[in-house]
Amino acid sequence: MKRILLMVIRNIFLVPWAWFKLCYHAKHPEKYTEIEQYKMLKYITRRANKGGNVTIDVHGTENLPEENGFMFFPNHQGLFDVLAIVDACPKPFSVVAKKEIANIPFLKQVFACMKAYMLDREDVRQAMKVIVDVTNEVKSGRNYLIFAEGTRSRNGNEVLNFKGGSFKAATKAKCPIVPVALIDSFKPFDTSSVDPVTVQVHFLKPLHYDDYKDMKTTDIALKVRNSIQKTIWDNI
């Protein structure tokens, strides 16, 4: 990826220190608080984005719940998505990601620092355990991100259908659901260009438990998906 190379070259004196620090934090997450881990990740991410000609245009941080214990549901455009939200979001969060990306360098270390869950979509028992574990962690005050499309869209800013099952942890935890609209997040890592690019991150108004308690998960999925797609269409 040309842009990753650009990020490295423009931060050449920072890279050895940052890589050592990231790997150490990933191997010893018990030594650091979630806030300390997140602060480190934000610093490295912002330096990388600046070096790679990527600007993060953030909207709607006022929509983030005041208290922790909520879940993000963004559209999924590419490998850069989580890094865009890390740069944009002032509050620590973790991720539920598919196991296929668990060993990609840098993302592997980032996910380890976040204590993320790697989901095996072919293993129903493991998937159910992840739902239970995430539910309990959200109840205890951790924030989580799930890509409800299940896979990244190959059509740029067109959003795929959201899967109702992705919302089970949120409904069980009775937590706020925060839709997140990503615009042009596929461009940094999923194109060959290194031209300056702006990625928009829109945190939309959350759905609180009273808003969705009588809805089926498929209806929640449709509502969240449609609000994200409308935001994208309104801002491109």
Coordinates of C-alpha atoms in Angstrom, one line a residue:
M1 CA 0.0 0.0 0.0
K2 CA 1.6 3.2 -1.2
R3 CA 0.0 5.4 1.5
I4 CA 1.3 3.2 4.3
L5 CA 4.8 3.5 2.9
L6 CA 4.3 7.3 2.8
M7 CA 3.2 7.3 6.4
V8 CA 6.4 5.4 7.3
I9 CA 8.8 7.6 5.3
R10 CA 7.4 10.8 6.7
N11 CA 7.6 9.5 10.2
I12 CA 10.9 7.7 9.7
F13 CA 12.4 8.9 13.0
L14 CA 9.3 8.1 15.0
V15 CA 8.6 4.7 13.5
P16 CA 11.2 2.6 15.5
W17 CA 10.0 4.1 18.8
A18 CA 6.3 3.9 17.9
W19 CA 6.6 0.3 16.7
F20 CA 8.4 -0.8 19.8
K21 CA 6.0 1.0 22.0
L22 CA 3.0 -0.4 20.2
C23 CA 4.3 -4.0 20.3
Y24 CA 5.2 -3.7 24.0
H25 CA 1.7 -2.4 24.8
A26 CA 0.2 -5.1 22.7
K27 CA 2.1 -7.9 24.5
H28 CA 1.5 -6.4 28.0
P29 CA -2.0 -4.9 28.0
E30 CA -2.4 -5.7 31.7
K31 CA 0.2 -3.1 32.5
Y32 CA -1.9 -0.2 31.2
T33 CA -5.3 1.2 31.7
E34 CA -7.7 1.5 28.8
I35 CA -7.3 5.2 28.8
E36 CA -3.5 4.9 28.6
Q37 CA -3.7 2.4 25.8
Y38 CA -6.1 4.6 23.9
K39 CA -4.0 7.7 24.3
M40 CA -1.0 5.9 22.8
L41 CA -3.1 4.6 19.9
K42 CA -4.5 8.1 19.1
Y43 CA -1.0 9.6 19.1
I44 CA 0.4 7.1 16.7
T45 CA -2.7 7.1 14.5
R46 CA -2.7 10.9 14.2
R47 CA 1.0 11.0 13.4
A48 CA 0.5 8.3 10.7
N49 CA -2.5 10.1 9.2
K50 CA -0.7 13.4 9.0
G51 CA 2.3 11.8 7.3
G52 CA 0.0 9.9 4.9
N53 CA -1.9 13.1 3.7
V54 CA -5.1 12.0 5.5
T55 CA -7.3 14.5 7.2
I56 CA -10.1 13.3 9.5
D57 CA -13.2 15.6 9.4
V58 CA -15.2 14.9 12.6
H59 CA -18.8 15.7 13.1
G60 CA -21.3 15.0 16.0
T61 CA -19.0 14.3 19.0
E62 CA -21.7 16.0 21.0
N63 CA -23.9 12.9 20.2
L64 CA -21.6 10.6 22.1
P65 CA -23.3 9.4 25.4
E66 CA -21.9 11.1 28.4
E67 CA -21.5 7.8 30.3
N68 CA -19.5 4.9 28.9
G69 CA -21.1 1.6 28.0
F70 CA -22.4 2.1 24.5
M71 CA -21.8 0.6 21.1
F72 CA -20.8 2.1 17.7
F73 CA -22.3 0.7 14.5
P74 CA -20.4 2.3 11.5
N75 CA -20.6 1.4 7.8
H76 CA -17.6 -0.6 6.7
Q77 CA -15.5 0.7 3.8
G78 CA -12.1 -0.7 4.3
L79 CA -9.0 -1.4 6.5
F80 CA -8.7 2.3 7.5
D81 CA -12.2 2.5 9.2
V82 CA -11.1 1.7 12.8
L83 CA -8.1 4.1 12.5
A84 CA -10.4 6.9 11.3
I85 CA -12.7 6.4 14.3
V86 CA -9.7 6.2 16.8
D87 CA -8.5 9.5 15.4
A88 CA -12.0 11.0 15.7
C89 CA -13.4 9.6 18.9
P90 CA -12.4 11.2 22.3
K91 CA -13.6 8.1 24.2
P92 CA -11.9 4.7 24.4
F93 CA -13.6 1.8 22.7
S94 CA -12.8 -1.7 21.6
V95 CA -13.8 -3.7 18.5
V96 CA -15.4 -6.9 17.4
A97 CA -13.6 -7.8 14.1
K98 CA -13.5 -10.9 11.9
K99 CA -10.7 -13.3 12.5
E100 CA -9.5 -13.0 8.9
I101 CA -7.8 -9.6 9.7
A102 CA -6.4 -10.7 13.1
N103 CA -2.8 -11.1 11.8
I104 CA -2.4 -8.0 9.6
P105 CA 0.7 -6.2 11.0
F106 CA -0.1 -3.0 12.8
L107 CA -3.9 -3.8 13.0
K108 CA -2.9 -6.9 15.0
Q109 CA -1.1 -4.8 17.5
V110 CA -3.8 -2.2 17.6
F111 CA -6.5 -4.8 18.3
A112 CA -4.4 -6.4 21.0
C113 CA -4.0 -3.0 22.8
M114 CA -7.8 -2.6 22.5
K115 CA -8.5 -6.1 23.8
A116 CA -10.6 -6.6 20.8
Y117 CA -12.6 -9.8 20.0
M118 CA -11.8 -11.7 16.8
L119 CA -15.0 -13.3 15.5
D120 CA -15.1 -16.6 13.7
R121 CA -18.2 -16.3 11.5
E122 CA -18.1 -20.1 10.8
D123 CA -18.2 -21.0 14.5
V124 CA -21.6 -20.4 15.9
R125 CA -20.6 -21.4 19.4
Q126 CA -17.7 -19.0 19.4
A127 CA -19.9 -16.2 18.0
M128 CA -22.4 -16.7 20.8
K129 CA -19.7 -16.5 23.4
V130 CA -18.4 -13.2 21.9
I131 CA -21.9 -11.8 22.1
V132 CA -22.2 -12.8 25.8
D133 CA -18.7 -11.4 26.6
V134 CA -19.3 -8.1 24.8
T135 CA -22.7 -7.8 26.5
N136 CA -21.1 -8.2 29.9
E137 CA -18.3 -5.7 29.1
V138 CA -20.7 -3.1 27.8
K139 CA -22.8 -3.5 30.9
S140 CA -19.6 -2.9 33.0
G141 CA -18.9 0.4 31.1
R142 CA -16.7 -0.5 28.1
N143 CA -17.6 0.8 24.6
Y144 CA -17.6 -1.4 21.6
L145 CA -17.6 -1.2 17.8
I146 CA -19.2 -3.7 15.5
F147 CA -19.4 -3.6 11.7
A148 CA -23.0 -4.7 11.1
E149 CA -22.5 -5.2 7.3
G150 CA -20.3 -8.2 8.1
T151 CA -17.9 -7.3 5.3
R152 CA -16.6 -4.1 3.8
S153 CA -18.5 -2.5 0.9
R154 CA -16.8 -2.6 -2.4
N155 CA -18.9 0.2 -3.8
G156 CA -17.3 3.2 -2.1
N157 CA -19.9 5.2 -0.2
E158 CA -22.8 2.8 -0.8
V159 CA -23.8 1.0 2.4
L160 CA -24.6 -2.7 2.4
N161 CA -27.5 -4.2 4.4
F162 CA -26.9 -4.4 8.1
K163 CA -27.3 -7.8 9.8
G164 CA -29.8 -7.9 12.6
G165 CA -27.7 -10.4 14.6
S166 CA -25.0 -7.8 14.9
F167 CA -27.2 -5.9 17.3
K168 CA -27.8 -8.7 19.8
A169 CA -25.1 -7.6 22.2
A170 CA -26.5 -4.1 22.3
T171 CA -30.1 -5.2 22.9
K172 CA -29.0 -7.6 25.6
A173 CA -26.9 -4.9 27.3
K174 CA -29.7 -2.4 26.8
C175 CA -27.1 0.2 25.9
P176 CA -27.1 3.2 23.6
I177 CA -26.5 2.5 19.9
V178 CA -24.5 5.1 18.1
P179 CA -24.6 5.0 14.3
V180 CA -21.4 6.2 12.6
A181 CA -21.3 7.4 9.0
L182 CA -17.9 7.0 7.4
I183 CA -17.3 8.8 4.1
D184 CA -14.3 8.1 1.8
S185 CA -12.7 5.8 4.4
F186 CA -11.9 3.4 1.7
K187 CA -9.5 5.8 0.0
P188 CA -6.5 5.8 2.3
F189 CA -5.7 2.1 2.2
D190 CA -7.9 0.6 -0.5
T191 CA -6.8 2.7 -3.4
S192 CA -3.3 3.2 -4.9
S193 CA -3.4 7.0 -4.6
V194 CA -1.3 9.0 -2.1
D195 CA -3.0 12.3 -2.9
P196 CA -4.4 14.2 0.0
V197 CA -7.7 12.8 1.1
T198 CA -10.3 13.8 3.7
V199 CA -12.2 11.1 5.5
Q200 CA -15.5 12.2 7.2
V201 CA -16.6 10.7 10.5
H202 CA -20.1 11.5 11.6
F203 CA -21.3 10.4 15.0
L204 CA -25.1 10.4 14.7
K205 CA -27.7 10.7 17.4
P206 CA -27.8 7.6 19.5
L207 CA -30.7 5.2 19.9
H208 CA -31.3 4.7 23.6
Y209 CA -32.9 1.5 24.9
D210 CA -36.4 3.1 25.3
D211 CA -36.1 4.0 21.6
Y212 CA -35.6 0.4 20.4
K213 CA -36.8 -1.9 23.1
D214 CA -39.9 -2.9 21.2
M215 CA -38.1 -3.3 17.9
K216 CA -36.8 -6.5 16.2
T217 CA -33.1 -6.5 15.6
T218 CA -33.7 -6.5 11.9
D219 CA -35.7 -3.3 12.2
I220 CA -33.0 -1.7 14.4
A221 CA -30.5 -2.7 11.7
L222 CA -32.5 -1.2 8.9
K223 CA -33.1 2.1 10.9
V224 CA -29.4 2.4 11.7
R225 CA -28.3 1.6 8.1
N226 CA -30.7 4.1 6.6
S227 CA -29.7 6.9 8.9
I228 CA -26.0 6.3 7.9
Q229 CA -26.7 6.1 4.2
K230 CA -28.8 9.3 4.3
T231 CA -25.9 11.1 6.1
I232 CA -23.5 10.0 3.5
W233 CA -25.7 11.1 0.6
D234 CA -26.2 14.5 2.3
N235 CA -22.4 15.1 2.7
I236 CA -20.8 13.9 -0.6

